[in-house]
mmCIF file with all atom_site columns, C-alpha atoms in Angstrom:
data_model
loop_
_atom_site.group_PDB
_atom_site.id
_atom_site.type_symbol
_atom_site.label_atom_id
_atom_site.label_alt_id
_atom_site.label_comp_id
_atom_site.label_asym_id
_atom_site.label_entity_id
_atom_site.label_seq_id
_atom_site.pdbx_PDB_ins_code
_atom_site.Cartn_x
_atom_site.Cartn_y
_atom_site.Cartn_z
_atom_site.occupancy
_atom_site.B_iso_or_equiv
_atom_site.pdbx_formal_charge
_atom_site.auth_seq_id
_atom_site.auth_comp_id
_atom_site.auth_asym_id
_atom_site.auth_atom_id
_atom_site.pdbx_PDB_model_num
ATOM 1  C CA . UNK A 1 1  ? -0.007 -0.005 -0.044 1.00 0.00 ? 1  UNK A CA 1
ATOM 2  C CA . UNK A 1 2  ? 1.253  3.477  -0.817 1.00 0.00 ? 2  UNK A CA 1
ATOM 3  C CA . UNK A 1 3  ? -0.158 6.550  0.775  1.00 0.00 ? 3  UNK A CA 1
ATOM 4  C CA . UNK A 1 4  ? 0.784  10.261 0.535  1.00 0.00 ? 4  UNK A CA 1
ATOM 5  C CA . UNK A 1 5  ? 2.409  12.070 3.453  1.00 0.00 ? 5  UNK A CA 1
ATOM 6  C CA . UNK A 1 6  ? -0.650 14.125 4.183  1.00 0.00 ? 6  UNK A CA 1
ATOM 7  C CA . UNK A 1 7  ? -2.796 10.946 4.283  1.00 0.00 ? 7  UNK A CA 1
ATOM 8  C CA . UNK A 1 8  ? -0.277 9.296  6.766  1.00 0.00 ? 8  UNK A CA 1
ATOM 9  C CA . UNK A 1 9  ? -0.365 12.309 8.945  1.00 0.00 ? 9  UNK A CA 1
ATOM 10 C CA . UNK A 1 10 ? -4.135 12.282 9.037  1.00 0.00 ? 10 UNK A CA 1
ATOM 11 C CA . UNK A 1 11 ? -4.190 8.680  10.041 1.00 0.00 ? 11 UNK A CA 1
ATOM 12 C CA . UNK A 1 12 ? -1.544 9.077  12.572 1.00 0.00 ? 12 UNK A CA 1
ATOM 13 C CA . UNK A 1 13 ? -3.204 12.093 14.158 1.00 0.00 ? 13 UNK A CA 1
ATOM 14 C CA . UNK A 1 14 ? -6.570 10.247 14.249 1.00 0.00 ? 14 UNK A CA 1
ATOM 15 C CA . UNK A 1 15 ? -5.027 7.646  16.542 1.00 0.00 ? 15 UNK A CA 1
ATOM 16 C CA . UNK A 1 16 ? -3.335 10.107 18.822 1.00 0.00 ? 16 UNK A CA 1
ATOM 17 C CA . UNK A 1 17 ? 0.189  10.103 17.403 1.00 0.00 ? 17 UNK A CA 1
ATOM 18 C CA . UNK A 1 18 ? 1.805  13.545 17.503 1.00 0.00 ? 18 UNK A CA 1
ATOM 19 C CA . UNK A 1 19 ? 2.477  14.890 14.088 1.00 0.00 ? 19 UNK A CA 1
ATOM 20 C CA . UNK A 1 20 ? 4.014  18.314 13.108 1.00 0.00 ? 20 UNK A CA 1
ATOM 21 C CA . UNK A 1 21 ? 1.717  21.050 11.784 1.00 0.00 ? 21 UNK A CA 1
ATOM 22 C CA . UNK A 1 22 ? 2.021  21.688 8.030  1.00 0.00 ? 22 UNK A CA 1
ATOM 23 C CA . UNK A 1 23 ? 0.332  23.635 5.289  1.00 0.00 ? 23 UNK A CA 1
ATOM 24 C CA . UNK A 1 24 ? 0.194  23.450 1.515  1.00 0.00 ? 24 UNK A CA 1
ATOM 25 C CA . UNK A 1 25 ? 1.173  26.597 -0.349 1.00 0.00 ? 25 UNK A CA 1
ATOM 26 C CA . UNK A 1 26 ? 0.711  27.088 -4.008 1.00 0.00 ? 26 UNK A CA 1
ATOM 27 C CA . UNK A 1 27 ? 1.879  30.756 -4.165 1.00 0.00 ? 27 UNK A CA 1
ATOM 28 C CA . UNK A 1 28 ? 4.446  32.839 -2.399 1.00 0.00 ? 28 UNK A CA 1
ATOM 29 C CA . UNK A 1 29 ? 1.696  34.711 -0.562 1.00 0.00 ? 29 UNK A CA 1
ATOM 30 C CA . UNK A 1 30 ? 0.172  31.424 0.676  1.00 0.00 ? 30 UNK A CA 1
ATOM 31 C CA . UNK A 1 31 ? 3.737  30.365 1.853  1.00 0.00 ? 31 UNK A CA 1
ATOM 32 C CA . UNK A 1 32 ? 3.996  33.695 3.732  1.00 0.00 ? 32 UNK A CA 1
ATOM 33 C CA . UNK A 1 33 ? 0.725  33.114 5.443  1.00 0.00 ? 33 UNK A CA 1
ATOM 34 C CA . UNK A 1 34 ? 1.491  29.548 6.311  1.00 0.00 ? 34 UNK A CA 1
ATOM 35 C CA . UNK A 1 35 ? 4.949  30.619 7.821  1.00 0.00 ? 35 UNK A CA 1
ATOM 36 C CA . UNK A 1 36 ? 3.097  33.199 10.025 1.00 0.00 ? 36 UNK A CA 1
ATOM 37 C CA . UNK A 1 37 ? 0.618  30.586 11.194 1.00 0.00 ? 37 UNK A CA 1
ATOM 38 C CA . UNK A 1 38 ? 3.442  28.248 12.090 1.00 0.00 ? 38 UNK A CA 1
ATOM 39 C CA . UNK A 1 39 ? 5.306  30.942 13.944 1.00 0.00 ? 39 UNK A CA 1
ATOM 40 C CA . UNK A 1 40 ? 2.306  31.830 15.941 1.00 0.00 ? 40 UNK A CA 1
ATOM 41 C CA . UNK A 1 41 ? 1.775  35.424 14.512 1.00 0.00 ? 41 UNK A CA 1
#
């Protein structure tokens, strides 16, 4: 079975395994917004 990373993170989180936060960004503006969210701004 092959699954994508985002699918694996979802499954692990569902069963209580700690997974790092992450976001998908398609543009530089989305990347900037994601970085601010991760930094807690």
